[in-house]
Amino acid sequence: MSLSKNEYGNLAKKYSPPSPVLKDCLFAFLIGGSICTFAEGLNLWFSSSMTEEESRTLAMITVIAITAILTGAGVFDSIAKHAGAGTMVPITGFANSIVSPAMEFRAEGTITGTAAQMFSIAGPVIVFGCSSAALYGLIIYLLKLY
Amino acid sequence: MATRIGKTLITDKKPLFLSSAAVAGKKEGEGPLGKEFDKIFEDTTLGQDCWEKAESFLMKNAVMTALEKAGKGMEEIDGIFAGDLLNQCTGSAFALREFSMPFTGLYGACSTMALSLICASLAIESGGMSTCIATTSSHFCSAEKQFRFPLEYGGQRAPTAQWTVTASGAAVLSDRTDNNLPYIDKLHIGTIVDLGITDAANMGAAMAPAACKTLSEFFRDTKTSPDDYDAIFTGDLGLVGSGLLKELMMREHGTELGGNYFDCGLMIYDREKQDVHSGGSGCGCSAGVLCSHILKSMKEGKYSNILFMATGALMSPVSSKEGESIPGIAHLVNIRRGERK
């Protein structure tokens, strides 16, 4: 083959259709925005009968529960196919990334399958979430010292 | 014994297709070749409790149907050459564990159907076996689980991604000398080619250079050109890969692949209506199309001289994570029908 890897890479790019970025962004904005508006609506509704902290937590739990049910019913991936980052970025994405491997690996046993694989996708989010929280906490602590 | 010209082997015994069978899933049944499959399973689980068992069940069905059509019993089979995409080839091993046949498990990724035909033909050529089976399978759900994400995971597929075909194909090869059945005339074992593609969602681009190498070397060895064949089928290059193959063949060898060139990955689904992006893929894609549409068309006299070249991406989920590029492979079989030459 007379083509170098670089030349072939460019040729392959020419033949590979790009993702429809504008459409993806628009759907992500609309569906992601709707999810966040819905959660805020829940928050406002709950806050009439409890503290703000409790209502926020309950709104989050409700969205997680709805996502888990939709994932279990096999509907969530069909929505996410169009929504992209719109369902992945809110807590819906996190919930789906835990429920879906838990379902998929059920056949491999409760402990070695479901439990072991449950965080196979969400694991990095937890690792980096906790690490960055600790790092920012440390920075704030140090800033307050002086 | 087979004669070697360059890298191409010309068979002496001309192993023939005594029968072939293809079984497929619901989505494939709804595709353009739906009516040509021997059996369609409407339920993706095939009544099994996990995807891996479902895939094994597919292959078991394909082999049993092929045996039935050939009028052969298990004890009459000298060897079965089988492969799939699952780790350690368990799809095949579990499908065939109850079959009392000498078993050879093969792995050539999506190129395995051509590889199994080549191995079965060589076993017949050696004179050691007279009736063999070549079979492969793939299942969308077991492949997704192993290579990508859980089925219910909400992600977006790249436009270059392909859809793993849920299907299995099986062919019974024999050293008989009937004149009316398609037979294997030439074999070409592919060479690994890696032009640095690392995107696991663009297998077509990773496999196209290997397909170009195999096809051009076969034309060189046999002193033939695309026009000498009724049809040339690639396994699962999809829209991206088949476009690249045409471009590479023209650019590197001045050979034009025209109206007689088809890709099984583009034939098995209606790409626009069935939302499969770049087309179908998997061992079951080329096997399913060969063992239904292609061999049926040959028996009906539509084709008498074809090339079947299945392509494979020899990567694993681990190699992708480690940043390795994807080595491609393409094995080719020349199938003819009519008077033996």
Coordinates of C-alpha atoms in Angstrom, one line a residue:
Chain A
M1 CA 0.0 0.0 0.0
S2 CA 1.6 3.3 -1.1
L3 CA -0.6 5.3 1.3
S4 CA 1.0 6.3 4.6
K5 CA -1.1 6.0 7.8
N6 CA -1.5 9.7 7.9
E7 CA -2.8 9.9 4.3
Y8 CA -5.1 6.9 4.9
G9 CA -6.4 8.6 8.0
N10 CA -7.3 11.7 6.0
L11 CA -9.0 9.6 3.3
A12 CA -11.0 7.6 5.9
K13 CA -12.1 10.9 7.4
K14 CA -13.3 12.0 4.0
Y15 CA -15.5 8.9 3.7
S16 CA -16.8 9.0 7.3
P17 CA -20.0 11.1 7.6
P18 CA -19.7 13.5 10.6
S19 CA -22.1 13.6 13.5
P20 CA -25.0 16.1 12.9
V21 CA -23.6 18.5 15.5
L22 CA -26.3 21.2 15.1
K23 CA -29.2 18.8 15.4
D24 CA -27.5 17.0 18.3
C25 CA -27.0 20.3 20.1
L26 CA -30.6 21.4 19.5
F27 CA -32.0 18.1 20.8
A28 CA -29.7 18.0 23.8
F29 CA -30.7 21.6 24.6
L30 CA -34.5 20.9 24.2
I31 CA -34.6 17.5 26.0
G32 CA -32.0 18.3 28.6
G33 CA -33.6 21.6 29.3
S34 CA -37.0 19.9 29.6
I35 CA -35.6 17.4 32.1
C36 CA -34.1 20.2 34.2
T37 CA -37.3 22.3 34.0
F38 CA -39.3 19.3 35.1
A39 CA -36.9 18.7 38.1
E40 CA -37.2 22.3 39.1
G41 CA -41.0 22.1 38.9
L42 CA -40.8 19.1 41.2
N43 CA -38.5 21.0 43.5
L44 CA -40.9 24.0 43.7
W45 CA -43.9 21.7 44.3
F46 CA -42.1 19.8 47.1
S47 CA -40.7 22.9 48.7
S48 CA -44.2 24.0 49.7
S49 CA -44.3 21.2 52.3
M50 CA -40.6 20.8 53.3
T51 CA -37.3 22.5 53.6
E52 CA -35.4 23.5 50.5
E53 CA -32.7 20.9 51.1
E54 CA -35.2 18.2 51.5
S55 CA -37.2 19.2 48.4
R56 CA -34.0 19.3 46.2
T57 CA -33.0 15.9 47.4
L58 CA -36.5 14.5 46.8
A59 CA -36.7 16.1 43.3
M60 CA -33.3 14.4 42.4
I61 CA -34.5 11.0 43.8
T62 CA -37.7 11.3 41.8
V63 CA -35.8 11.9 38.6
I64 CA -33.5 9.0 39.3
A65 CA -36.5 6.7 40.0
I66 CA -38.2 7.7 36.8
T67 CA -34.9 7.1 34.8
A68 CA -34.5 3.7 36.5
I69 CA -38.0 2.7 35.6
L70 CA -37.7 4.0 32.0
T71 CA -34.3 2.1 31.7
G72 CA -35.9 -1.1 33.0
A73 CA -38.8 -0.7 30.6
G74 CA -36.4 -0.4 27.7
V75 CA -37.5 3.1 26.8
F76 CA -34.7 5.3 28.1
D77 CA -32.2 4.3 25.4
S78 CA -34.7 5.2 22.7
I79 CA -35.0 8.8 24.2
A80 CA -31.3 9.1 24.8
K81 CA -30.6 8.2 21.2
H82 CA -32.0 11.5 20.2
A83 CA -31.2 13.5 23.3
G84 CA -27.5 12.6 23.6
A85 CA -25.9 14.9 26.1
G86 CA -29.5 16.1 27.0
T87 CA -30.1 12.9 29.0
M88 CA -26.4 12.1 29.7
V89 CA -25.4 15.3 31.5
P90 CA -28.3 15.6 34.0
I91 CA -28.6 13.0 36.8
T92 CA -30.6 10.9 34.4
G93 CA -27.4 9.9 32.6
F94 CA -25.8 8.8 35.9
A95 CA -28.9 6.8 36.9
N96 CA -29.1 5.1 33.5
S97 CA -25.3 4.2 33.6
I98 CA -25.8 2.3 36.8
V99 CA -29.1 0.6 36.1
S100 CA -28.2 -0.5 32.5
P101 CA -25.1 -2.6 33.5
A102 CA -26.9 -3.9 36.6
M103 CA -29.6 -5.3 34.2
E104 CA -27.2 -6.5 31.6
F105 CA -25.0 -8.5 33.9
R106 CA -27.8 -10.1 35.9
A107 CA -27.2 -13.4 34.2
E108 CA -23.7 -13.5 35.6
G109 CA -25.0 -13.6 39.2
T110 CA -26.1 -11.0 41.8
I111 CA -22.7 -10.5 43.3
T112 CA -20.3 -11.2 40.4
G113 CA -22.6 -9.8 37.8
T114 CA -25.0 -7.1 38.9
A115 CA -23.1 -5.8 41.9
A116 CA -19.7 -6.0 40.4
Q117 CA -20.6 -4.4 37.1
M118 CA -23.1 -1.9 38.4
F119 CA -20.4 0.9 38.5
S120 CA -18.5 -0.1 35.4
I121 CA -19.6 3.0 33.5
A122 CA -20.5 5.3 36.4
G123 CA -17.3 4.4 38.4
P124 CA -15.1 7.0 36.7
V125 CA -17.7 9.7 37.4
I126 CA -17.7 8.8 41.1
V127 CA -13.9 8.7 41.2
F128 CA -13.4 12.1 39.5
G129 CA -16.4 13.6 41.3
C130 CA -15.0 12.7 44.8
S131 CA -11.4 13.6 43.8
S132 CA -12.4 17.0 42.5
A133 CA -14.7 17.7 45.5
A134 CA -11.8 16.9 47.8
L135 CA -9.4 19.1 45.8
Y136 CA -11.7 22.1 45.7
G137 CA -12.5 21.6 49.4
L138 CA -8.8 21.8 50.1
I139 CA -8.3 24.9 48.0
I140 CA -11.2 26.6 49.8
Y141 CA -9.9 25.6 53.2
L142 CA -6.4 26.9 52.3
L143 CA -7.8 30.2 51.0
K144 CA -9.9 30.7 54.2
L145 CA -6.7 30.3 56.3
Y146 CA -5.2 33.5 54.9
Chain B
M1 CA -4.0 -31.4 -3.4
A2 CA -4.6 -27.7 -3.9
T3 CA -2.2 -25.8 -6.3
R4 CA -0.7 -22.6 -5.1
I5 CA -0.3 -19.5 -7.4
G6 CA 1.1 -16.6 -5.5
K7 CA -1.0 -16.4 -2.3
T8 CA -4.0 -18.0 -3.9
L9 CA -4.8 -21.8 -3.6
I10 CA -6.7 -23.5 -6.4
T11 CA -8.6 -26.5 -5.1
D12 CA -8.3 -29.9 -6.7
K13 CA -11.3 -31.7 -5.2
K14 CA -13.5 -28.6 -5.7
P15 CA -15.4 -28.9 -2.4
L16 CA -19.1 -28.3 -3.1
F17 CA -21.9 -26.8 -1.1
L18 CA -24.2 -29.8 -0.4
S19 CA -26.5 -27.4 1.5
S20 CA -26.6 -24.2 3.4
A21 CA -28.9 -22.6 6.0
A22 CA -29.3 -19.2 7.5
V23 CA -31.3 -18.2 10.5
A24 CA -31.8 -14.6 11.7
G25 CA -33.4 -12.3 14.2
K26 CA -36.4 -10.0 13.9
K27 CA -34.6 -6.9 12.5
E28 CA -32.9 -9.0 9.9
G29 CA -36.2 -10.6 9.0
E30 CA -37.6 -7.1 8.4
G31 CA -34.7 -6.3 6.1
P32 CA -34.5 -6.7 2.3
L33 CA -33.3 -10.3 2.5
G34 CA -35.9 -11.3 5.1
K35 CA -37.7 -13.8 2.9
E36 CA -34.5 -15.6 2.0
F37 CA -33.7 -16.8 5.5
D38 CA -34.7 -20.4 6.6
K39 CA -36.0 -19.2 9.9
I40 CA -36.7 -15.9 11.6
F41 CA -36.7 -15.6 15.4
E42 CA -39.1 -12.8 16.4
D43 CA -38.0 -12.9 20.0
T44 CA -34.4 -11.5 20.4
T45 CA -33.8 -13.7 23.4
L46 CA -34.7 -16.8 21.4
G47 CA -36.4 -18.1 24.6
Q48 CA -33.0 -18.2 26.4
D49 CA -32.1 -16.5 29.7
C50 CA -29.0 -14.6 28.4
W51 CA -27.7 -13.2 25.1
E52 CA -24.8 -15.6 24.9
K53 CA -27.1 -18.6 25.1
A54 CA -29.4 -16.9 22.5
E55 CA -26.4 -16.7 20.1
S56 CA -25.5 -20.4 20.6
F57 CA -29.1 -21.3 20.0
L58 CA -29.0 -19.4 16.7
M59 CA -25.9 -21.4 15.5
K60 CA -27.4 -24.7 16.7
N61 CA -30.5 -24.0 14.6
A62 CA -28.5 -23.0 11.5
V63 CA -26.3 -26.2 11.7
M64 CA -29.4 -28.4 12.3
T65 CA -31.2 -26.9 9.4
A66 CA -28.2 -27.2 7.1
L67 CA -27.9 -30.9 8.1
E68 CA -31.5 -31.5 7.5
K69 CA -31.4 -29.9 4.1
A70 CA -28.3 -31.9 3.2
G71 CA -30.1 -35.1 4.3
K72 CA -27.1 -35.9 6.6
G73 CA -26.9 -37.1 10.1
M74 CA -24.4 -35.8 12.7
E75 CA -22.4 -39.0 12.5
E76 CA -21.8 -38.4 8.8
I77 CA -19.9 -35.1 9.4
D78 CA -16.1 -35.5 9.6
G79 CA -15.5 -32.0 11.0
I80 CA -17.1 -28.8 11.9
F81 CA -15.3 -25.4 11.6
A82 CA -17.0 -22.8 13.6
G83 CA -16.5 -19.3 15.0
D84 CA -18.2 -16.3 16.5
L85 CA -17.3 -13.0 18.2
L86 CA -17.6 -14.0 21.8
N87 CA -14.6 -14.4 24.1
Q88 CA -13.0 -17.8 23.7
C89 CA -15.5 -18.6 20.9
T90 CA -18.0 -19.8 23.5
G91 CA -20.9 -19.0 21.1
S92 CA -19.8 -21.9 18.9
A93 CA -18.5 -24.2 21.5
F94 CA -21.7 -24.1 23.5
A95 CA -23.8 -24.3 20.4
L96 CA -22.1 -27.5 19.3
R97 CA -21.2 -29.2 22.5
E98 CA -24.0 -31.7 22.1
F99 CA -23.1 -32.4 18.5
S100 CA -21.0 -35.4 18.1
M101 CA -18.6 -34.0 15.6
P102 CA -14.9 -33.2 15.5
F103 CA -14.9 -29.4 16.3
T104 CA -12.4 -26.7 15.3
G105 CA -13.1 -23.3 16.9
L106 CA -11.9 -20.4 14.8
Y107 CA -11.5 -16.7 15.3
G108 CA -11.2 -14.2 12.5
A109 CA -13.6 -11.6 13.9
C110 CA -16.2 -10.8 11.2
S111 CA -14.1 -12.6 8.5
T112 CA -14.7 -16.0 10.2
M113 CA -17.2 -17.3 7.7
A114 CA -14.7 -17.1 4.8
L115 CA -12.0 -18.5 7.2
S116 CA -14.2 -21.5 8.2
L117 CA -15.0 -22.2 4.5
I118 CA -11.2 -22.1 3.8
C119 CA -10.4 -24.5 6.6
A120 CA -13.2 -26.9 5.8
S121 CA -12.1 -26.8 2.1
L122 CA -8.5 -27.5 3.0
A123 CA -9.6 -30.4 5.3
I124 CA -11.5 -31.9 2.3
E125 CA -8.5 -31.1 0.0
S126 CA -6.2 -33.1 2.3
G127 CA -8.3 -36.2 1.7
G128 CA -8.7 -36.7 5.4
M129 CA -12.3 -35.5 5.5
S130 CA -15.1 -35.9 3.0
T131 CA -18.0 -33.9 4.6
C132 CA -17.5 -30.8 6.7
I133 CA -19.5 -27.9 8.0
A134 CA -18.5 -24.3 8.1
T135 CA -20.5 -22.1 10.3
T136 CA -20.5 -18.7 12.2
S137 CA -22.8 -16.6 14.2
S138 CA -23.2 -13.2 15.8
H139 CA -25.9 -11.7 18.0
F140 CA -26.5 -7.9 18.3
C141 CA -27.0 -8.0 22.1
S142 CA -24.1 -10.3 23.0
A143 CA -21.8 -8.3 20.8
E144 CA -23.0 -5.0 22.3
K145 CA -22.5 -6.4 25.8
Q146 CA -19.0 -7.6 25.1
F147 CA -17.6 -4.9 22.9
R148 CA -19.6 -1.7 23.7
F149 CA -22.2 -0.8 26.3
P150 CA -25.1 -2.5 28.0
L151 CA -28.1 -2.7 25.8
E152 CA -30.2 -0.3 27.8
Y153 CA -27.4 2.3 28.1
G154 CA -28.5 5.6 26.7
G155 CA -25.8 6.7 24.3
Q156 CA -25.6 7.9 20.8
R157 CA -24.0 5.8 18.0
A158 CA -21.6 7.5 15.6
P159 CA -22.7 7.8 12.0
T160 CA -19.8 5.4 11.0
A161 CA -20.9 2.7 13.5
Q162 CA -22.3 -0.5 12.2
W163 CA -25.1 -2.7 13.6
T164 CA -24.1 -6.3 14.6
V165 CA -26.3 -8.7 12.7
T166 CA -28.2 -11.3 14.7
A167 CA -27.9 -14.3 12.4
S168 CA -26.0 -17.5 11.9
G169 CA -25.2 -19.3 8.6
A170 CA -24.0 -22.9 8.1
A171 CA -22.8 -24.6 5.0
V172 CA -22.3 -28.3 4.5
L173 CA -19.3 -28.9 2.2
S174 CA -18.6 -32.2 0.5
D175 CA -16.0 -33.9 -1.7
R176 CA -18.9 -35.2 -3.9
T177 CA -18.7 -34.4 -7.6
D178 CA -22.3 -33.4 -8.5
N179 CA -22.3 -30.9 -11.4
N180 CA -25.2 -28.7 -10.5
L181 CA -24.1 -27.5 -7.1
P182 CA -21.9 -24.4 -6.3
Y183 CA -18.3 -25.4 -5.4
I184 CA -15.2 -23.7 -4.0
D185 CA -12.7 -23.2 -6.8
K186 CA -10.1 -20.9 -5.2
L187 CA -9.1 -19.8 -1.7
H188 CA -7.1 -16.8 -0.6
I189 CA -6.0 -16.5 3.0
G190 CA -5.8 -12.8 3.9
T191 CA -2.8 -10.8 5.2
I192 CA -3.2 -8.5 8.2
V193 CA -3.1 -4.8 7.2
D194 CA -3.2 -2.0 9.8
L195 CA -3.3 1.6 8.5
G196 CA -3.6 3.1 12.0
I197 CA -7.4 3.5 12.4
T198 CA -8.1 3.5 16.2
D199 CA -11.8 4.4 16.2
A200 CA -13.7 1.2 17.2
A201 CA -16.8 2.8 15.9
N202 CA -15.4 2.9 12.4
M203 CA -14.6 -0.7 11.6
G204 CA -15.3 -0.3 7.9
A205 CA -12.4 2.1 7.6
A206 CA -10.1 -0.2 9.6
M207 CA -10.9 -3.3 7.4
A208 CA -11.0 -1.6 3.9
P209 CA -7.1 -1.7 3.4
A210 CA -7.0 -5.4 4.2
A211 CA -9.9 -6.0 1.7
C212 CA -8.0 -4.0 -0.9
K213 CA -4.8 -6.1 -0.4
T214 CA -6.6 -9.5 -0.6
L215 CA -8.7 -8.5 -3.6
S216 CA -5.8 -7.0 -5.6
E217 CA -3.5 -9.9 -4.8
F218 CA -6.2 -12.4 -5.8
F219 CA -6.7 -10.5 -9.2
R220 CA -2.9 -10.5 -9.6
D221 CA -2.5 -14.2 -8.9
T222 CA -5.4 -15.3 -11.1
K223 CA -4.8 -12.7 -13.8
T224 CA -8.4 -11.7 -13.6
S225 CA -10.3 -8.5 -13.1
P226 CA -13.7 -7.6 -11.5
D227 CA -15.4 -8.0 -14.8
D228 CA -14.6 -11.7 -14.9
Y229 CA -17.0 -12.3 -12.0
D230 CA -20.8 -12.2 -11.9
A231 CA -20.6 -10.6 -8.5
I232 CA -18.1 -9.7 -5.8
F233 CA -19.4 -9.7 -2.2
T234 CA -17.5 -8.2 0.8
G235 CA -18.6 -9.2 4.3
D236 CA -19.3 -6.1 6.3
L237 CA -17.4 -3.1 5.1
G238 CA -20.6 -1.1 5.4
L239 CA -21.1 2.3 3.7
V240 CA -17.8 3.8 4.8
G241 CA -15.6 0.7 4.2
S242 CA -17.0 -0.2 0.8
G243 CA -16.6 3.4 -0.4
L244 CA -13.0 3.3 0.9
L245 CA -12.4 -0.1 -0.8
K246 CA -13.5 1.3 -4.2
E247 CA -11.3 4.3 -3.8
L248 CA -8.3 2.2 -2.7
M249 CA -8.7 -0.3 -5.5
M250 CA -8.8 2.6 -8.0
R251 CA -6.0 4.6 -6.5
E252 CA -3.6 1.8 -5.7
H253 CA -4.3 -0.6 -8.5
G254 CA -6.3 1.2 -11.2
T255 CA -9.1 -1.3 -10.7
E256 CA -12.7 -0.2 -10.8
L257 CA -15.2 -2.0 -8.7
G258 CA -18.5 -1.3 -10.5
G259 CA -22.1 -2.5 -10.6
N260 CA -21.2 -6.1 -9.7
Y261 CA -19.7 -5.2 -6.3
F262 CA -21.9 -5.6 -3.3
D263 CA -21.4 -5.6 0.5
C264 CA -23.4 -8.0 2.7
G265 CA -23.5 -5.3 5.4
L266 CA -25.4 -3.0 3.0
M267 CA -27.6 -5.8 1.6
I268 CA -29.0 -7.2 4.9
Y269 CA -30.6 -4.0 6.2
D270 CA -32.5 -1.1 4.7
R271 CA -30.0 1.4 5.9
E272 CA -32.3 4.4 5.8
K273 CA -35.4 2.8 7.3
Q274 CA -33.8 0.5 9.8
D275 CA -31.5 3.1 11.5
V276 CA -28.3 1.0 11.2
H277 CA -26.0 3.9 10.3
S278 CA -23.1 2.5 8.2
G279 CA -24.7 -1.0 7.7
G280 CA -24.6 -4.4 9.2
S281 CA -21.5 -6.2 10.7
G282 CA -20.5 -9.3 12.6
C283 CA -19.7 -12.9 11.7
G284 CA -23.4 -13.6 11.1
C285 CA -23.7 -10.8 8.5
S286 CA -21.6 -12.4 5.8
A287 CA -22.6 -15.9 6.9
G288 CA -26.3 -15.1 6.8
V289 CA -26.1 -13.5 3.4
L290 CA -23.9 -16.2 1.9
C291 CA -25.9 -19.1 3.2
S292 CA -29.2 -17.6 2.1
H293 CA -29.2 -15.1 -0.8
I294 CA -25.9 -15.8 -2.4
L295 CA -25.9 -19.6 -2.6
K296 CA -29.6 -19.6 -3.5
S297 CA -28.9 -17.2 -6.3
M298 CA -26.1 -19.5 -7.5
K299 CA -28.3 -22.5 -7.4
E300 CA -31.0 -20.7 -9.4
G301 CA -28.4 -19.9 -12.0
K302 CA -28.3 -16.1 -11.4
Y303 CA -24.6 -16.3 -10.7
S304 CA -22.0 -18.9 -11.8
N305 CA -18.8 -17.3 -10.7
I306 CA -18.5 -15.1 -7.6
L307 CA -16.0 -13.8 -5.0
F308 CA -17.0 -13.9 -1.4
M309 CA -14.6 -11.9 0.8
A310 CA -15.4 -11.6 4.5
T311 CA -13.6 -8.9 6.4
G312 CA -12.6 -8.7 10.0
A313 CA -11.3 -6.2 12.5
L314 CA -8.9 -8.1 14.8
M315 CA -9.3 -6.0 17.9
S316 CA -10.6 -6.5 21.4
P317 CA -12.2 -4.1 23.9
V318 CA -8.9 -4.3 25.8
S319 CA -6.7 -3.4 22.8
S320 CA -9.0 -0.4 22.0
K321 CA -8.6 0.9 25.6
E322 CA -4.9 0.5 25.4
G323 CA -4.8 2.8 22.4
E324 CA -3.9 0.1 19.8
S325 CA -4.9 0.6 16.3
I326 CA -7.2 -1.9 14.6
P327 CA -5.6 -4.6 12.4
G328 CA -7.8 -5.6 9.5
I329 CA -8.0 -9.0 7.7
A330 CA -9.9 -10.2 4.6
H331 CA -10.2 -13.8 3.5
L332 CA -11.5 -14.6 0.0
V333 CA -13.3 -17.6 -1.5
N334 CA -14.1 -18.0 -5.2
I335 CA -17.3 -19.9 -5.6
R336 CA -18.4 -21.3 -9.0
R337 CA -21.2 -23.3 -10.4
G338 CA -21.4 -25.3 -13.5
E339 CA -18.9 -27.5 -15.2
R340 CA -15.7 -28.1 -13.2
K341 CA -12.7 -26.4 -14.7

